[in-house]
PDB file of C-alpha atoms in Angstrom:
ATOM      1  CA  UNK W   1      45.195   7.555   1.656  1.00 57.00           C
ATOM      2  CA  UNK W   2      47.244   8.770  -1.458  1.00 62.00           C
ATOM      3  CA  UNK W   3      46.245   7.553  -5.297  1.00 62.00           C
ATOM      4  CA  UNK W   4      48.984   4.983  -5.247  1.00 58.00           C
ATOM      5  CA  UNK W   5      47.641   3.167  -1.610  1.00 55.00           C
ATOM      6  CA  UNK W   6      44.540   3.047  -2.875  1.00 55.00           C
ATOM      7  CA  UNK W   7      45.562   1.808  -6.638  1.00 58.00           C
ATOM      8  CA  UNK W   8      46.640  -1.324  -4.553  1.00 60.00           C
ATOM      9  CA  UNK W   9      44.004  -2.009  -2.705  1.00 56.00           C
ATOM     10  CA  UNK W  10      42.251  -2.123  -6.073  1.00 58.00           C
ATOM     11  CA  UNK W  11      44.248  -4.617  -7.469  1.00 69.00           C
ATOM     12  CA  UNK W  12      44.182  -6.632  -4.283  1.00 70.00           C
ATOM     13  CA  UNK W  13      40.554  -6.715  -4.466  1.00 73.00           C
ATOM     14  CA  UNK W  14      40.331  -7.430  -8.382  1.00 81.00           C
ATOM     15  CA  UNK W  15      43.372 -10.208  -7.758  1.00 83.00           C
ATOM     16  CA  UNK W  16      41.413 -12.026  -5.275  1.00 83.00           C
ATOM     17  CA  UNK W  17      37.734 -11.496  -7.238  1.00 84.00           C
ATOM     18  CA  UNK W  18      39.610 -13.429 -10.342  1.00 89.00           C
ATOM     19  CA  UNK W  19      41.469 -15.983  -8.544  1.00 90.00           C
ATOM     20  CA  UNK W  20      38.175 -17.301  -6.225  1.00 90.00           C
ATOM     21  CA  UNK W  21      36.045 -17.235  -9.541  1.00 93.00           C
ATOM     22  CA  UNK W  22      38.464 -19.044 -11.278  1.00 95.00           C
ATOM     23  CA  UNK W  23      38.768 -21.518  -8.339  1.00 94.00           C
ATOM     24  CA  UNK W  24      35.233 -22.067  -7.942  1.00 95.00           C
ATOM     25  CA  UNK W  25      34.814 -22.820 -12.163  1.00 97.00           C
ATOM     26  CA  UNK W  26      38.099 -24.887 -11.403  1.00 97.00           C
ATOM     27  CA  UNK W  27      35.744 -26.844  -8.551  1.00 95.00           C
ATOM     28  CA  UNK W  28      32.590 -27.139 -11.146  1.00 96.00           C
ATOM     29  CA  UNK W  29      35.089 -28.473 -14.328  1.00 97.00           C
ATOM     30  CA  UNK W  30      36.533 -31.315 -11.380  1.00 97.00           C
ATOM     31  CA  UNK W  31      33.067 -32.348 -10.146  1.00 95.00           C
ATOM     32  CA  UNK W  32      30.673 -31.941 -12.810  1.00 94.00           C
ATOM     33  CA  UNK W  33      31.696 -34.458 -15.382  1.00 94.00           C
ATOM     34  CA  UNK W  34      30.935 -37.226 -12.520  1.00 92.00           C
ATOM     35  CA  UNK W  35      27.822 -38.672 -13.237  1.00 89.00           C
ATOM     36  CA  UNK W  36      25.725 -41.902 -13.128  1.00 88.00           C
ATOM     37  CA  UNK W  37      24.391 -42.429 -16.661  1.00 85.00           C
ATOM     38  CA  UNK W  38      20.133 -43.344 -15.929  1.00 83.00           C
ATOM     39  CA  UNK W  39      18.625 -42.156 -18.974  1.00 77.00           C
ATOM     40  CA  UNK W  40      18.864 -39.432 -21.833  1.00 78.00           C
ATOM     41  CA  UNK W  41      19.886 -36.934 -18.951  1.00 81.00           C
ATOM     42  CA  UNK W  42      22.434 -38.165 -16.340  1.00 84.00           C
ATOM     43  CA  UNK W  43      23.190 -37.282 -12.436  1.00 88.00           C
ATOM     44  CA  UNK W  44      25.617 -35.213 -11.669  1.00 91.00           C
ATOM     45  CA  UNK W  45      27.114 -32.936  -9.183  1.00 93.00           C
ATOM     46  CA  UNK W  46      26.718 -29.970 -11.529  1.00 94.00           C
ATOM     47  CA  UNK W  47      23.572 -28.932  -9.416  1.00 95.00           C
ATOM     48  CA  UNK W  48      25.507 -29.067  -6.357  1.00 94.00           C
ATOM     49  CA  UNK W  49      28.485 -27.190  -7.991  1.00 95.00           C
ATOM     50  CA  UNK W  50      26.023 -23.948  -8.996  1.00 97.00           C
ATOM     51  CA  UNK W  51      24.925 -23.758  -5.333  1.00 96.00           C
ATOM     52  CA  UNK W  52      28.045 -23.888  -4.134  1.00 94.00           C
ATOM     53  CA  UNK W  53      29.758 -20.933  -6.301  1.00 94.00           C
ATOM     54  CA  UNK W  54      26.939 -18.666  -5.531  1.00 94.00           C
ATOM     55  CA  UNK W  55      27.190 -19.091  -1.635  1.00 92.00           C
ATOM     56  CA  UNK W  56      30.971 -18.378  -2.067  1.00 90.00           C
ATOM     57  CA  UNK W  57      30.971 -15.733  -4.665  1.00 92.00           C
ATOM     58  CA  UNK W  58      27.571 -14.432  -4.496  1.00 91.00           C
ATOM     59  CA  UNK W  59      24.571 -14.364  -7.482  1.00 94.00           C
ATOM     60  CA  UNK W  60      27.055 -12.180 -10.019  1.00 94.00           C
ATOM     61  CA  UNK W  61      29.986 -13.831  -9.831  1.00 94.00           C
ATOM     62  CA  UNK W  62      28.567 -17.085  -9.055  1.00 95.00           C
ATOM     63  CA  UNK W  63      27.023 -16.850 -12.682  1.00 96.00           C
ATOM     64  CA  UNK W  64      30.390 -15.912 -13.858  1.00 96.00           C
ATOM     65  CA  UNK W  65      31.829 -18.988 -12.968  1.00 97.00           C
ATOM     66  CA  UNK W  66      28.930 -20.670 -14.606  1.00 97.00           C
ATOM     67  CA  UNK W  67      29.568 -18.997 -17.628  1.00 97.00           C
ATOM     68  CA  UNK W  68      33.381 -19.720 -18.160  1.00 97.00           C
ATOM     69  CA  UNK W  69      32.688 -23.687 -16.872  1.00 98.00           C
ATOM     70  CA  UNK W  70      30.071 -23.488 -19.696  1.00 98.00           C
ATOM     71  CA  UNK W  71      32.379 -21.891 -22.160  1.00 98.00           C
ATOM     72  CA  UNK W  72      35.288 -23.904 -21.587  1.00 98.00           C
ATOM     73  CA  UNK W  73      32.760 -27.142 -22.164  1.00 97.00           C
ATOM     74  CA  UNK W  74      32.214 -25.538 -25.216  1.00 97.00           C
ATOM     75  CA  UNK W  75      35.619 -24.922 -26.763  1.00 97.00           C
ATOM     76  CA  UNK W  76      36.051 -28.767 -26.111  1.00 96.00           C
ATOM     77  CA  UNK W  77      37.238 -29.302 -22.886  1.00 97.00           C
ATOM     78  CA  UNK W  78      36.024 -32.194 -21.344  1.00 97.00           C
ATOM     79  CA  UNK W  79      33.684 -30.698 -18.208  1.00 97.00           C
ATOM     80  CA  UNK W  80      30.725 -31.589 -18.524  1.00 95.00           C
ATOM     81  CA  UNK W  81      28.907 -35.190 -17.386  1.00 92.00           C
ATOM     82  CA  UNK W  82      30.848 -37.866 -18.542  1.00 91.00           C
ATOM     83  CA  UNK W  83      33.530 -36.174 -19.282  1.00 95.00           C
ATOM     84  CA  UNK W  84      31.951 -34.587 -22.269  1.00 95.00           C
ATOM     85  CA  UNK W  85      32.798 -31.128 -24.097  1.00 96.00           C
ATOM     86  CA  UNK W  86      32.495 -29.312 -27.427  1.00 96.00           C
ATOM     87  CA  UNK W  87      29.796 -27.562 -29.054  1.00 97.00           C
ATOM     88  CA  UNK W  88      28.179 -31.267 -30.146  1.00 95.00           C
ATOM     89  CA  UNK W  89      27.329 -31.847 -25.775  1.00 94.00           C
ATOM     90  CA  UNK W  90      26.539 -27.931 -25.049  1.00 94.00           C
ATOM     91  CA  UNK W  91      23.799 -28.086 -28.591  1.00 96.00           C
ATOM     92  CA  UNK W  92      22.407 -31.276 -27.828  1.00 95.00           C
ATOM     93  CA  UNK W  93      19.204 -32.721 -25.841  1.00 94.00           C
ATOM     94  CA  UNK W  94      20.975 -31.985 -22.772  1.00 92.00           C
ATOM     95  CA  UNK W  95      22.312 -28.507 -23.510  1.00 95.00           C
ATOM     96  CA  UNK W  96      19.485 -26.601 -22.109  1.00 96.00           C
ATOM     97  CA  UNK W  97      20.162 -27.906 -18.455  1.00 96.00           C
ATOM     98  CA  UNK W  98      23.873 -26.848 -19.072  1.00 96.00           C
ATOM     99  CA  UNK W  99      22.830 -22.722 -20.520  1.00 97.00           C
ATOM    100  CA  UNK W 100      20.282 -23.271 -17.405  1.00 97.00           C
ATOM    101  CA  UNK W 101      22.614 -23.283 -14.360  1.00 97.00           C
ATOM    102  CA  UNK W 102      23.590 -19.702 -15.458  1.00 97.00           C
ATOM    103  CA  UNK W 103      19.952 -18.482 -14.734  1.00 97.00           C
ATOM    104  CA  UNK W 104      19.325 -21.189 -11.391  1.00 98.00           C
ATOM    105  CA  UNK W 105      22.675 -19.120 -10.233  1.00 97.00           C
ATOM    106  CA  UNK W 106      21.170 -15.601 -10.905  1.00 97.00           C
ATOM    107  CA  UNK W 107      18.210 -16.562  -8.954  1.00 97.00           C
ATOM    108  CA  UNK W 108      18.983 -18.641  -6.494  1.00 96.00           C
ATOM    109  CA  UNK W 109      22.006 -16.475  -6.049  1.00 95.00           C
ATOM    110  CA  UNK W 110      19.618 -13.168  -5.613  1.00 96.00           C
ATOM    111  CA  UNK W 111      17.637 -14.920  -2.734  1.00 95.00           C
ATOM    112  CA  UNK W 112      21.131 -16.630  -0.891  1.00 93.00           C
ATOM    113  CA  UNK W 113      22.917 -12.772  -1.042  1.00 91.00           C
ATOM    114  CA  UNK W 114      19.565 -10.794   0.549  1.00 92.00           C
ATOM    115  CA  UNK W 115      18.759 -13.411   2.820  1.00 89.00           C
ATOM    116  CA  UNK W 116      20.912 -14.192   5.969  1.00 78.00           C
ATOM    117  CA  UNK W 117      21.018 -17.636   8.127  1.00 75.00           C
ATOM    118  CA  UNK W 118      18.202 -16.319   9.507  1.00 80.00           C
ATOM    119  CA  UNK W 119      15.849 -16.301   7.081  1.00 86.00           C
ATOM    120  CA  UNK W 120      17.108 -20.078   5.680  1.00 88.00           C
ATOM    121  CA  UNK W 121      13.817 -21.078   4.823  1.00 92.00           C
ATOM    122  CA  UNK W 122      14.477 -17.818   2.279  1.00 95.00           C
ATOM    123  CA  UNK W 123      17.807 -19.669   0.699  1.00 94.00           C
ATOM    124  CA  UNK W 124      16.172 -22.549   0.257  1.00 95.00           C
ATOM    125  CA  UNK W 125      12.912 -20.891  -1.430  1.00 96.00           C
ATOM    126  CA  UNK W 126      15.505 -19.813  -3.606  1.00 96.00           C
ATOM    127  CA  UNK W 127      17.678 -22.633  -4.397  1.00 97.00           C
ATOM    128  CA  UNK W 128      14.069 -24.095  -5.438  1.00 97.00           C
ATOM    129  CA  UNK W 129      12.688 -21.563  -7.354  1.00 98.00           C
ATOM    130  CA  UNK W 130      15.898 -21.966  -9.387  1.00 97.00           C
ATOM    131  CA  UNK W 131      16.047 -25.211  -9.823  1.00 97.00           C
ATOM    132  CA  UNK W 132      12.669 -24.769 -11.130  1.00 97.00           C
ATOM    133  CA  UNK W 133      13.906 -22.452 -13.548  1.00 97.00           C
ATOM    134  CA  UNK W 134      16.739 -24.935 -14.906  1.00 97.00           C
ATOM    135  CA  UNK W 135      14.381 -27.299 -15.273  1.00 97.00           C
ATOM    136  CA  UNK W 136      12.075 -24.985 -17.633  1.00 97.00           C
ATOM    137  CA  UNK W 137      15.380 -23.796 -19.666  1.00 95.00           C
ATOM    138  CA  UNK W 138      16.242 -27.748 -20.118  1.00 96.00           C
ATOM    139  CA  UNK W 139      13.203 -29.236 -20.520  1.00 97.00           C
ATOM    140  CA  UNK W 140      11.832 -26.731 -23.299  1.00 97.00           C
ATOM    141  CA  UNK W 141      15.202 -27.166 -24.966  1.00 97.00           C
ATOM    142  CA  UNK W 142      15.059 -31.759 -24.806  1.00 96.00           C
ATOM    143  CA  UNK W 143      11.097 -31.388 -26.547  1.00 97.00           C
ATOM    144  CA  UNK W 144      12.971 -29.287 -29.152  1.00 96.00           C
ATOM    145  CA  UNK W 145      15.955 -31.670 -29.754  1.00 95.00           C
ATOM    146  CA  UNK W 146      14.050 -34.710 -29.026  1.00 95.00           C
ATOM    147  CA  UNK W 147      10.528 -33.907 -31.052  1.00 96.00           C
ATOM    148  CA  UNK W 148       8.737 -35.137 -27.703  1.00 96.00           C
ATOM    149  CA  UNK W 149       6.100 -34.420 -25.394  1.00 96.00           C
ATOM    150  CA  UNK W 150       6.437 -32.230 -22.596  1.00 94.00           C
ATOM    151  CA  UNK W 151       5.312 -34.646 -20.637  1.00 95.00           C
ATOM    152  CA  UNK W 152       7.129 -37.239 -21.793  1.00 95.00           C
ATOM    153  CA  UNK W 153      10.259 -34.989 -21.169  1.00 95.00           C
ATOM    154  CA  UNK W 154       9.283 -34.651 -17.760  1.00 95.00           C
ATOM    155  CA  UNK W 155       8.780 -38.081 -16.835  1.00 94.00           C
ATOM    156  CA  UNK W 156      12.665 -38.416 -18.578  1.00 93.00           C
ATOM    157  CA  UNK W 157      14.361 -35.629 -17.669  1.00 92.00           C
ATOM    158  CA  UNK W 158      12.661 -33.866 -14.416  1.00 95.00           C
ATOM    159  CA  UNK W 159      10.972 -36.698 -12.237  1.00 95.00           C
ATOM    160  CA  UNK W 160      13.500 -39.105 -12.045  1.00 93.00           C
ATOM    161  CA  UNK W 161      15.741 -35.957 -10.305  1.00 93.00           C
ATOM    162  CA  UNK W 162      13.910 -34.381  -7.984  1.00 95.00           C
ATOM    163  CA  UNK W 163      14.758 -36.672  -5.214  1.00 94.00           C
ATOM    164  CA  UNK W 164      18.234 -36.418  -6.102  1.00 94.00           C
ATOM    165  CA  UNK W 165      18.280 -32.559  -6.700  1.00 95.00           C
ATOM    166  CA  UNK W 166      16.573 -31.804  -3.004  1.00 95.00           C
ATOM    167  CA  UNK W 167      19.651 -33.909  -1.360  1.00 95.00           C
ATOM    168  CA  UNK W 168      22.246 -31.320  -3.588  1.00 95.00           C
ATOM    169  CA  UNK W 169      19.989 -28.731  -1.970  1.00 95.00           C
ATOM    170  CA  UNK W 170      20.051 -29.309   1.372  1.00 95.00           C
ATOM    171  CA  UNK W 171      23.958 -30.878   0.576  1.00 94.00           C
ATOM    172  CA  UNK W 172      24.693 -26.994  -0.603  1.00 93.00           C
ATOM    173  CA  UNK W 173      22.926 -25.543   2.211  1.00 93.00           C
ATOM    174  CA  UNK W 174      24.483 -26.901   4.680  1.00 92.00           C
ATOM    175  CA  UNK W 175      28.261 -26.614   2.868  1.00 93.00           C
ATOM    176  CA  UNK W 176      27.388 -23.764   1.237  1.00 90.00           C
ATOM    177  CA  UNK W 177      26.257 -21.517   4.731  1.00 88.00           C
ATOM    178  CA  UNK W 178      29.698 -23.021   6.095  1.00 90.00           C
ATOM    179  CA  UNK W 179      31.678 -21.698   3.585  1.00 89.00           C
ATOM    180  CA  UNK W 180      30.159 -18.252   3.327  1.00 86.00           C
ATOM    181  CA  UNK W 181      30.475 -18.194   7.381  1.00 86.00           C
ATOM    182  CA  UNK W 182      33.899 -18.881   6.609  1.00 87.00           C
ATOM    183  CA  UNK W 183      34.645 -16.717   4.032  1.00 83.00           C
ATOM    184  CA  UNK W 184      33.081 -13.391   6.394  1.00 80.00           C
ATOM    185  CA  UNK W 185      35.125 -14.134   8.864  1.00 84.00           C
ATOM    186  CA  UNK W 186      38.416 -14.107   7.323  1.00 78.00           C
ATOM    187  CA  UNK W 187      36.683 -11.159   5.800  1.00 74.00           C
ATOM    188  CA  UNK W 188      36.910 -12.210   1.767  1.00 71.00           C
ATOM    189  CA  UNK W 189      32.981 -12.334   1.617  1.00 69.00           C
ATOM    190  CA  UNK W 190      33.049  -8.700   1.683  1.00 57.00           C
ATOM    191  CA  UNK W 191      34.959  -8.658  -1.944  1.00 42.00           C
ATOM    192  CA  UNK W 192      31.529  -9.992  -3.455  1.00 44.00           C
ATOM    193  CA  UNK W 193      28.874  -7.923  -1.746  1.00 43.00           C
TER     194      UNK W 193
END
């Protein structure tokens, strides 16, 4: 294959890394300002959005897509829940969960990317540990903000979820396997691998 062959295959590759990372932050900034308003911290499909970028762009560039949602919230554009955005949303009592669903991508992403259909029990260890891990980043950050207990940000911020967060689980499991079966077979999943 001569250097020019391969240059575009290169760019093919690079072309189509940009465009489904920017379609999959596209799919977070559209879904993740829906919520339902309970309490200091509201529901919304931002859970469900992480899960599903990682199982169709893997753990890096899952994360990636994270990233520019989150930085795009914080230049002011109005992503995140309730159609919020600006430094003021991403620095407030919430703002930990927000930074958090870079890290509940890197994990959870890790155990969806080594672990095939298989093995699902493995994805979903994974989806859980990193939920886990959000919920450490944003709680720790609401008893800073807030000046509460831990406990008391728990029984706010955590508890009230959990029920909610297990249905996004097994709602990104299931969409989330279909789409990566999808995206192997038209041979794209390769790109993130």
């Amino acid at each position: 294959m001569n250097e020019c062959a391969k240059t575009r295959i290169v760019d093919a590759t690079t072309v189509k890394k940009i465009t489904f990372t920017a379609l999959m932050t596209a799919v977070m900034c559209i879904l993740s300002p829906l919520s339902i308003p309970i309490g200091p911290v509201p529901i919304t499909l931002s859970v469900a959005c992480v899960f599903l970028c990682v199982y169709a762009l893997g753990a890096k560039r899952g994360s990636l897509a994270c990233g520019i949602y989150i930085l795009l919230g914080l230049v002011g554009l109005p992503v995140f829940s309730g159609f919020a955005g600006g430094p003021a949303k991403l620095f407030g009592p919430t703002g930990g969960y927000i930074v958090g669903y870079i890290f509940m991508a890197l994990l959870s992403g890790w155990f969806i990317d080594r672990f095939p259909m298989k093995k699902f029990y493995l994805q979903v260890v994974g989806m859980l540990l990193g939920l886990a891990v959000l919920y450490v980043f944003g709680t720790a950050w609401f008893v800073f903000q807030m000046k509460v207990t831990f406990a008391e940000a728990l029984s706010m911020c955590v508890i009230p979820f959990i029920a909610f967060d297990c249905m996004k689980i097994a709602l990104a499991f299931l969409l989330g396997n279909t789409i990566r079966k999808a995206l192997t077979v038209a041979n794209l999943m390769s790109y993130y691998n």
